[in-house]
Amino acid sequence: MDITYWNAHEETLDKDALRELQLIRLRQTVGQALKTDFYKRRLNKVGISSGDDIKTLDDIRRIPFTTKDDLREAYPFAMLAIDLHDVIRLHTSSGTTGTPTVIYHSRSDIDNWTDLMARCIISTGVNRGDVFQNMTTYGLFTGGLGFHYGAERIGILVIPASSGKTNRQIMLMRDFGTTVVHATPSYLLHISSHINSGDIKRSDLKLQRAFLGAEPHSEETRKKIEELLGIDAYNSYGLSEMNGPGVAFECVYKNGMHVWEDAFFMEMIDPVSQEVIPDENEGEIVFTTLNRTATPLLRYRTRDLTSVMGGECPCGRKHRRIARIKGRSDDMLIINGVNIFPSQIEDVIMKIPEVGTNYQIVVDKHGALDKLTVKTELYSKIFNGDFSLLSNIKIKLQTMLRDTILVNPSIELHEPGGLPVSEGKAKRVFDNRPKM
Ligand code: DLL
């Protein structure tokens, strides 16, 4: 396997060297955070008034967690650690569910983020000569600009297509010989069904790779995309609070995502007890930025659930790897007392070749009971008007789901294209139960 690094030194630092670097950067970050009203108050309360109060990496546990609510309360300026004149960009969350959150970036912040993105892209084997079509939204969402700058830094041709306009996306892919795309998995599934049924055929395209991220997706979804398009797909994880994409990424070996630990200090906690847990136990990821100047964040609770993987990756990178994100601690569904993650349902749907790439999970209240309905489209090449076939597919899906999630769902099959399409992050779960 061909292994290429962007920052060979940083990417292959051994454990001790990495910890040493982390301690230096953690002290600087605490010092930087103390320049904000928010952290000054918080840290002084626990007896930290300078970066030098952090003697070892374990001292990080003296620092209280930061949450999304803290960011909302601090909006717009209470977490800004540098002069506004030195800020060159900001990204905010969409703010559709309340006060938005904002992350500011200095020139060095953008420079470091860009470098991390270049690292991610290169680690999948992309290199000079590749043509990169970026199919996520450009704007306040971090997926567009984050990947754009990283790819430009490597020096590959970037097509800033943004999301949507599926026919134009496919035309651009054909006309400019796109070899690698970045999209949400739900949108790439949608595009792949068009490629398989439209005028422009797979054989007209030079596509080899895709970066998939910004929303949870199962291993089965990756396989489905790889099969439908005949490409390699790599998992890309990040969150706006930690810049955006470029936090963790799969390398050519696709065996978990390397977290760039020289930029982000990672802890795993039990989301209920909030205790730090050992690697390999499943828990919630907590991140501390290690080289950000404008908005340093200390012990930020991501709500994302996963585990740290054991063993070394043959690629030579020593940064720890995390397994695929299982879901968020706040998106687990409890249906008649049974805990279910939407990813378990997605896993089953993607295993059945007769159903397509788009689905919805709907939960309603019927009297005292919860009712789960799974709606999914049929695969475009399957539906031939034979209704006994439909009934067989329904039974198969229902049985496989019941065996996996231990709840018996109703199944609704829709014709191809019958469910709303998402061009960015897909909304899959519709929980219509009255809020307690
Ligand atoms: O989604 C940043 C991003 C853009 C990542 C493009 C990758 C590619 P937010 O909008 O703040 O930022 O959403 C962050 O999305 O906490 C996870 O819950 C979820 N998420 C992101 N990547 C993955 C992934 C961007 N690969 C939130 N697998 C995170 C599962 C993901 N969930």
Coordinates of C-alpha atoms and ligand atoms in Angstrom, one line a residue:
M1 CA 0.0 0.0 0.0
D2 CA 1.3 3.5 -0.9
I3 CA 1.5 5.6 2.2
T4 CA 1.9 9.4 1.9
Y5 CA 2.0 11.9 4.7
W6 CA 1.4 15.6 4.7
N7 CA 3.3 16.3 8.0
A8 CA 5.3 13.1 8.4
H9 CA 6.9 14.3 11.6
E10 CA 3.7 15.3 13.4
E11 CA 1.7 12.3 12.1
T12 CA 4.2 9.7 13.2
L13 CA 5.3 11.2 16.6
D14 CA 5.6 8.4 19.1
K15 CA 3.3 8.3 22.2
D16 CA 5.8 10.0 24.6
A17 CA 6.7 12.8 22.1
L18 CA 3.0 13.4 21.4
R19 CA 2.2 13.6 25.1
E20 CA 5.1 16.1 25.7
L21 CA 3.8 18.2 22.8
Q22 CA 0.3 18.0 24.1
L23 CA 1.3 19.2 27.6
I24 CA 3.1 22.3 26.2
R25 CA 0.1 23.1 24.0
L26 CA -2.4 22.5 26.8
R27 CA -0.6 25.0 29.0
Q28 CA -0.6 27.5 26.2
T29 CA -4.3 26.8 25.5
V30 CA -5.3 27.3 29.2
G31 CA -3.3 30.5 29.2
Q32 CA -5.1 31.6 26.1
A33 CA -8.5 30.6 27.5
L34 CA -7.9 32.7 30.6
K35 CA -8.0 35.8 28.3
T36 CA -11.8 35.2 27.9
D37 CA -14.4 36.4 30.4
F38 CA -16.0 33.0 30.3
Y39 CA -13.0 30.8 31.1
K40 CA -11.4 33.3 33.5
R41 CA -14.4 33.0 35.8
R42 CA -14.6 29.2 35.4
L43 CA -10.9 28.4 35.8
N44 CA -10.4 30.8 38.7
K45 CA -13.1 29.0 40.6
V46 CA -11.1 25.8 40.5
G47 CA -7.8 27.5 41.4
I48 CA -6.3 27.8 37.9
S49 CA -5.1 31.3 37.1
S50 CA -2.3 30.5 34.7
G51 CA -1.2 27.9 32.2
D52 CA 1.6 27.0 34.5
D53 CA -1.0 25.6 37.0
I54 CA -1.2 22.6 34.6
K55 CA 1.7 20.4 35.6
T56 CA 0.7 17.1 33.9
L57 CA -1.8 16.1 31.3
D58 CA -3.9 14.6 34.1
D59 CA -4.4 18.1 35.5
I60 CA -6.9 18.6 32.7
R61 CA -9.4 16.8 34.9
R62 CA -9.5 19.8 37.3
I63 CA -11.1 21.8 34.5
P64 CA -14.9 21.7 34.3
F65 CA -16.5 20.5 31.0
T66 CA -17.7 23.0 28.4
T67 CA -21.1 22.3 26.8
K68 CA -23.0 23.6 23.8
D69 CA -25.2 25.5 26.2
D70 CA -22.1 27.3 27.5
L71 CA -21.3 28.3 23.9
R72 CA -24.8 29.6 23.5
E73 CA -24.6 31.6 26.6
A74 CA -21.3 33.1 25.6
Y75 CA -22.7 34.2 22.2
P76 CA -21.5 36.4 20.6
F77 CA -18.2 37.5 22.3
A78 CA -17.7 36.0 25.7
M79 CA -15.4 33.2 24.4
L80 CA -13.4 35.3 22.1
A81 CA -9.7 35.2 23.3
I82 CA -8.1 37.6 20.8
D83 CA -8.7 41.1 19.5
L84 CA -11.6 41.1 17.0
H85 CA -9.3 42.9 14.5
D86 CA -7.1 39.7 14.5
V87 CA -10.1 37.5 13.6
I88 CA -10.2 36.6 9.9
R89 CA -13.2 34.3 9.8
L90 CA -16.1 33.0 11.9
H91 CA -18.4 30.1 11.5
T92 CA -21.8 29.8 13.3
S93 CA -24.1 26.9 13.8
S94 CA -27.4 27.2 11.9
G95 CA -29.3 28.5 15.0
T96 CA -32.5 26.9 13.9
T97 CA -33.0 25.4 17.3
G98 CA -32.3 28.4 19.5
T99 CA -29.3 30.8 20.0
P100 CA -26.5 29.9 17.6
T101 CA -22.9 29.2 18.6
V102 CA -19.9 30.9 17.1
I103 CA -16.3 29.9 16.6
Y104 CA -13.8 32.6 15.6
H105 CA -10.5 31.9 13.7
S106 CA -7.3 33.9 13.6
R107 CA -5.0 33.6 10.6
S108 CA -3.0 30.9 12.4
D109 CA -6.1 29.0 13.3
I110 CA -7.2 28.9 9.6
D111 CA -3.7 27.9 8.7
N112 CA -3.6 25.0 11.1
W113 CA -7.0 23.8 10.2
T114 CA -6.0 23.9 6.5
D115 CA -3.0 21.8 7.3
L116 CA -5.1 19.2 9.1
M117 CA -7.4 19.0 6.1
A118 CA -4.5 18.5 3.8
R119 CA -3.3 15.7 6.1
C120 CA -6.7 14.0 6.0
I121 CA -7.0 14.2 2.2
I122 CA -3.5 13.0 1.5
S123 CA -3.9 10.1 4.0
T124 CA -6.4 8.5 1.7
G125 CA -3.9 8.3 -1.2
V126 CA -5.2 11.5 -3.0
N127 CA -2.4 13.4 -4.6
R128 CA -1.4 15.9 -7.3
G129 CA -3.3 15.1 -10.5
D130 CA -6.5 14.3 -8.6
V131 CA -9.6 16.4 -9.3
F132 CA -11.7 17.1 -6.2
Q133 CA -15.4 18.0 -6.4
N134 CA -16.6 19.5 -3.1
M135 CA -20.4 18.7 -2.8
T136 CA -21.1 20.2 0.6
T137 CA -22.5 23.6 1.3
Y138 CA -20.1 26.6 1.2
G139 CA -21.0 29.2 3.9
L140 CA -21.3 29.1 7.6
F141 CA -21.3 25.3 7.4
T142 CA -17.7 24.2 7.9
G143 CA -17.7 21.3 5.4
G144 CA -17.4 23.5 2.3
L145 CA -14.6 25.9 3.1
G146 CA -12.7 23.4 5.4
F147 CA -12.2 20.9 2.6
H148 CA -11.8 23.6 -0.1
Y149 CA -8.8 25.2 1.6
G150 CA -7.2 21.8 2.5
A151 CA -7.4 20.5 -1.1
E152 CA -6.1 23.8 -2.5
R153 CA -3.1 23.6 -0.2
I154 CA -2.2 20.2 -1.6
G155 CA -2.4 21.7 -5.0
I156 CA -5.1 19.7 -6.6
L157 CA -7.9 21.0 -8.9
V158 CA -10.9 21.9 -6.7
I159 CA -14.4 22.2 -8.1
P160 CA -16.4 24.2 -5.5
A161 CA -19.7 22.7 -6.6
S162 CA -21.4 23.1 -3.2
S163 CA -24.5 20.9 -2.6
G164 CA -27.6 20.3 -4.7
K165 CA -28.4 20.4 -8.4
T166 CA -27.7 16.7 -8.8
N167 CA -27.7 16.7 -12.6
R168 CA -25.2 19.5 -12.7
Q169 CA -23.0 17.6 -10.2
I170 CA -22.9 14.6 -12.4
M171 CA -22.2 16.7 -15.5
L172 CA -19.3 18.4 -13.7
M173 CA -17.9 15.0 -12.7
R174 CA -18.0 13.8 -16.3
D175 CA -16.7 17.0 -17.9
F176 CA -13.8 17.7 -15.6
G177 CA -12.8 14.1 -14.8
T178 CA -13.6 14.3 -11.1
T179 CA -11.6 11.6 -9.2
V180 CA -12.6 12.4 -5.7
V181 CA -15.8 13.8 -4.1
H182 CA -16.8 15.1 -0.7
A183 CA -20.5 14.8 0.3
T184 CA -22.7 13.7 3.1
P185 CA -23.4 10.0 2.8
S186 CA -27.1 10.6 2.3
Y187 CA -26.5 13.0 -0.6
L188 CA -23.9 10.7 -2.2
L189 CA -26.4 7.8 -2.0
H190 CA -28.9 10.0 -3.8
I191 CA -26.3 10.9 -6.5
S192 CA -25.4 7.3 -6.9
S193 CA -28.9 6.2 -7.7
H194 CA -29.0 9.0 -10.4
I195 CA -25.8 7.8 -11.9
N196 CA -27.1 4.3 -12.1
S197 CA -30.4 5.3 -13.7
G198 CA -29.6 8.6 -15.7
D199 CA -28.1 9.5 -19.0
I200 CA -24.5 9.8 -17.7
K201 CA -23.3 6.4 -16.9
R202 CA -20.7 5.2 -14.4
S203 CA -18.4 4.4 -17.2
D204 CA -18.4 8.1 -18.3
L205 CA -16.8 9.0 -14.9
K206 CA -13.3 8.8 -13.5
L207 CA -14.4 8.7 -9.9
Q208 CA -12.2 6.7 -7.5
R209 CA -12.8 8.0 -4.0
A210 CA -15.3 9.8 -1.7
F211 CA -15.0 11.4 1.7
L212 CA -18.2 10.9 3.7
G213 CA -19.0 12.8 6.8
A214 CA -21.0 15.4 8.7
E215 CA -23.7 12.8 9.7
P216 CA -23.8 9.4 11.2
H217 CA -23.7 6.5 8.7
S218 CA -23.2 2.8 9.2
E219 CA -20.5 0.5 7.8
E220 CA -23.3 -1.0 5.6
T221 CA -23.9 2.5 4.1
R222 CA -20.3 2.9 3.2
K223 CA -20.3 -0.5 1.5
K224 CA -23.4 0.3 -0.4
I225 CA -21.9 3.5 -1.7
E226 CA -18.6 1.7 -2.6
E227 CA -20.5 -0.9 -4.5
L228 CA -22.9 1.4 -6.3
L229 CA -20.1 3.6 -7.4
G230 CA -17.2 1.2 -7.5
I231 CA -15.0 3.5 -5.4
D232 CA -13.3 3.7 -2.0
A233 CA -15.2 5.7 0.6
Y234 CA -13.5 7.2 3.7
N235 CA -15.1 8.3 6.9
S236 CA -14.5 11.9 7.9
Y237 CA -15.4 13.2 11.4
G238 CA -15.5 16.6 12.8
L239 CA -17.7 19.3 14.5
S240 CA -17.9 23.0 14.1
E241 CA -16.7 23.6 17.7
M242 CA -13.4 21.8 16.7
N243 CA -13.1 23.8 13.5
G244 CA -15.3 21.5 11.5
P245 CA -14.0 18.6 9.4
G246 CA -10.4 17.6 10.0
V247 CA -10.7 16.2 13.5
A248 CA -10.5 12.5 12.6
F249 CA -10.2 10.7 9.3
E250 CA -9.7 7.3 7.9
C251 CA -6.4 6.5 6.1
V252 CA -6.0 4.1 3.2
Y253 CA -6.5 1.2 5.6
K254 CA -10.0 2.3 6.6
N255 CA -9.7 0.8 10.0
G256 CA -11.0 3.6 12.2
M257 CA -10.4 7.3 12.1
H258 CA -7.1 8.8 13.2
V259 CA -7.8 11.7 15.6
W260 CA -5.2 14.4 15.1
E261 CA -4.0 14.4 18.7
D262 CA -1.4 17.2 18.3
A263 CA -4.4 19.5 17.6
F264 CA -7.1 18.0 19.8
F265 CA -6.7 16.4 23.2
M266 CA -9.2 13.6 23.4
E267 CA -10.8 12.1 26.5
M268 CA -13.6 9.5 26.6
I269 CA -16.2 9.9 29.4
D270 CA -19.2 8.0 30.6
P271 CA -22.0 10.4 29.5
V272 CA -24.0 9.7 32.6
S273 CA -21.4 9.7 35.4
Q274 CA -19.1 12.0 33.5
E275 CA -16.1 10.0 34.7
V276 CA -13.2 9.5 32.4
I277 CA -13.2 5.9 31.1
P278 CA -10.4 3.7 29.7
D279 CA -9.8 3.4 26.0
E280 CA -11.8 0.7 24.3
N281 CA -14.9 1.3 26.5
E282 CA -17.7 3.0 24.6
G283 CA -18.3 6.5 25.7
E284 CA -18.7 10.2 24.8
I285 CA -15.8 12.0 23.2
V286 CA -14.5 15.2 25.0
F287 CA -12.1 17.4 23.1
T288 CA -9.8 20.2 24.1
T289 CA -8.3 22.4 21.3
L290 CA -4.5 22.4 21.5
N291 CA -3.4 25.1 19.1
R292 CA -6.4 27.4 18.6
T293 CA -5.9 31.1 19.5
A294 CA -9.3 32.8 18.8
T295 CA -11.7 30.4 20.4
P296 CA -9.8 27.9 22.6
L297 CA -12.3 25.3 24.0
L298 CA -11.5 23.2 27.1
R299 CA -13.0 19.8 27.6
Y300 CA -15.9 20.3 25.1
R301 CA -18.6 17.6 25.4
T302 CA -19.3 16.5 21.9
R303 CA -22.3 14.1 22.8
D304 CA -20.8 11.8 20.1
L305 CA -20.5 8.1 21.2
T306 CA -17.8 5.8 20.1
S307 CA -14.7 3.9 21.4
V308 CA -11.0 4.2 21.0
M309 CA -9.6 1.4 18.9
G310 CA -6.6 -0.7 20.1
G311 CA -3.6 -1.8 18.2
E312 CA -1.4 0.1 15.7
C313 CA -2.4 1.1 12.2
P314 CA -0.1 -0.2 9.5
C315 CA 0.1 3.4 8.0
G316 CA 2.6 4.3 10.7
R317 CA 0.5 7.1 12.2
K318 CA 0.5 6.9 16.0
H319 CA -2.5 9.1 16.7
R320 CA -5.2 7.1 18.4
R321 CA -8.1 5.9 16.2
I322 CA -11.8 6.0 17.0
A323 CA -14.4 3.6 15.7
R324 CA -17.3 4.8 13.6
I325 CA -19.6 7.2 15.6
K326 CA -22.5 5.1 16.9
G327 CA -24.8 8.1 17.4
R328 CA -25.2 11.0 19.8
S329 CA -26.1 10.5 23.4
D330 CA -29.0 12.8 22.7
D331 CA -30.3 10.9 19.6
M332 CA -31.0 7.5 21.2
L333 CA -34.7 6.6 20.8
I334 CA -36.5 4.8 23.7
I335 CA -39.4 2.9 22.1
N336 CA -41.7 1.2 24.6
G337 CA -38.7 1.0 26.9
V338 CA -36.2 -0.4 24.4
N339 CA -33.1 1.7 23.6
I340 CA -32.5 2.0 19.9
F341 CA -29.9 4.0 17.9
P342 CA -31.0 5.1 14.4
S343 CA -27.7 3.7 13.1
Q344 CA -28.9 0.1 14.0
I345 CA -31.9 0.6 11.7
E346 CA -29.8 2.1 8.9
D347 CA -27.5 -0.9 9.1
V348 CA -30.4 -3.3 8.4
I349 CA -31.8 -1.2 5.6
M350 CA -28.5 -1.0 3.8
K351 CA -28.0 -4.8 4.0
I352 CA -31.1 -5.4 1.8
P353 CA -30.4 -4.9 -1.9
E354 CA -34.0 -4.5 -2.9
V355 CA -34.5 -1.3 -0.9
G356 CA -33.0 1.9 -1.9
T357 CA -30.8 4.6 -0.4
N358 CA -33.3 6.9 1.2
Y359 CA -35.2 6.2 4.4
Q360 CA -37.0 7.8 7.4
I361 CA -37.7 6.6 10.9
V362 CA -41.0 7.9 12.4
V363 CA -42.1 7.4 16.0
D364 CA -45.7 8.2 17.0
K365 CA -47.8 7.7 20.1
H366 CA -50.8 5.4 19.8
G367 CA -52.6 5.5 23.1
A368 CA -50.1 4.5 25.7
L369 CA -47.8 2.8 23.3
D370 CA -45.0 4.0 21.0
K371 CA -45.3 3.1 17.3
L372 CA -42.2 2.8 15.1
T373 CA -42.6 3.2 11.3
V374 CA -39.7 2.7 8.9
K375 CA -40.2 4.2 5.5
T376 CA -37.9 3.4 2.7
E377 CA -37.7 3.7 -1.0
L378 CA -37.4 0.7 -3.3
Y379 CA -34.2 0.3 -5.3
S380 CA -34.9 1.8 -8.8
K381 CA -34.1 -1.4 -10.7
I382 CA -36.3 -3.7 -8.6
F383 CA -39.8 -2.4 -8.9
N384 CA -41.6 -4.1 -11.8
G385 CA -45.2 -3.8 -10.6
D386 CA -45.2 -7.3 -9.0
F387 CA -47.0 -6.8 -5.7
S388 CA -46.1 -10.2 -4.2
L389 CA -42.4 -9.1 -4.5
L390 CA -43.3 -6.0 -2.4
S391 CA -44.9 -8.0 0.3
N392 CA -41.8 -10.3 0.5
I393 CA -39.5 -7.3 0.8
K394 CA -41.7 -5.9 3.6
I395 CA -41.6 -9.1 5.5
K396 CA -37.9 -9.5 5.1
L397 CA -37.2 -5.9 6.3
Q398 CA -39.6 -6.2 9.2
T399 CA -38.1 -9.5 10.4
M400 CA -34.5 -8.3 10.1
L401 CA -35.3 -5.1 12.0
R402 CA -37.2 -6.9 14.7
D403 CA -34.3 -9.3 15.2
T404 CA -31.9 -6.5 15.5
I405 CA -33.7 -3.8 17.5
L406 CA -36.2 -6.0 19.4
V407 CA -39.1 -3.8 18.4
N408 CA -41.6 -4.7 15.7
P409 CA -41.8 -1.8 13.2
S410 CA -44.4 -1.0 10.6
I411 CA -42.8 -0.8 7.1
E412 CA -43.8 1.6 4.4
L413 CA -42.2 1.0 1.0
H414 CA -42.1 4.0 -1.3
E415 CA -41.3 4.2 -5.0
P416 CA -37.8 5.4 -6.0
G417 CA -37.6 9.1 -5.4
G418 CA -40.7 9.0 -3.3
L419 CA -39.2 10.4 -0.1
P420 CA -37.7 13.9 0.3
V421 CA -34.1 14.2 -0.7
S422 CA -31.5 15.9 1.5
E423 CA -28.6 17.7 -0.1
G424 CA -26.7 18.3 3.2
K425 CA -27.3 16.6 6.6
A426 CA -30.3 14.3 6.2
K427 CA -33.1 14.5 8.7
R428 CA -33.9 10.8 9.2
V429 CA -35.7 10.7 12.5
F430 CA -39.2 12.2 13.1
D431 CA -40.2 11.7 16.7
N432 CA -43.8 12.9 16.8
R433 CA -44.5 11.8 20.4
P434 CA -45.7 14.6 22.7
K435 CA -42.7 16.0 24.7
M436 CA -42.8 15.2 28.4
Ligands
DLL1 O1 -20.6 18.4 10.4 C1 -18.4 19.2 10.4 C2 -18.1 18.2 9.2 C3 -18.3 18.7 7.9 C4 -17.6 17.0 9.5 C5 -18.0 17.8 6.9 C6 -17.3 16.1 8.4 C7 -17.5 16.6 7.1 P1 -21.4 20.2 12.6 O2 -22.4 20.7 11.7 O3 -21.1 21.0 13.8 O4 -20.0 20.0 11.9 O5 -21.9 18.8 13.1 C8 -21.1 18.0 14.0 O6 -22.0 16.0 13.1 O7 -20.9 16.2 16.5 C9 -21.5 14.5 14.9 O8 -22.6 14.3 15.7 C10 -21.9 14.6 13.4 N1 -20.8 14.0 12.5 C11 -19.9 14.7 11.9 N2 -19.1 13.8 11.1 C12 -19.6 12.6 11.4 C13 -19.2 11.2 11.0 C14 -19.8 19.1 10.9 N3 -18.2 11.0 10.1 C15 -21.8 16.7 14.3 N4 -19.9 10.2 11.5 C16 -20.9 15.8 15.1 C17 -21.0 10.4 12.4 C18 -20.7 12.7 12.3 N5 -21.4 11.7 12.8

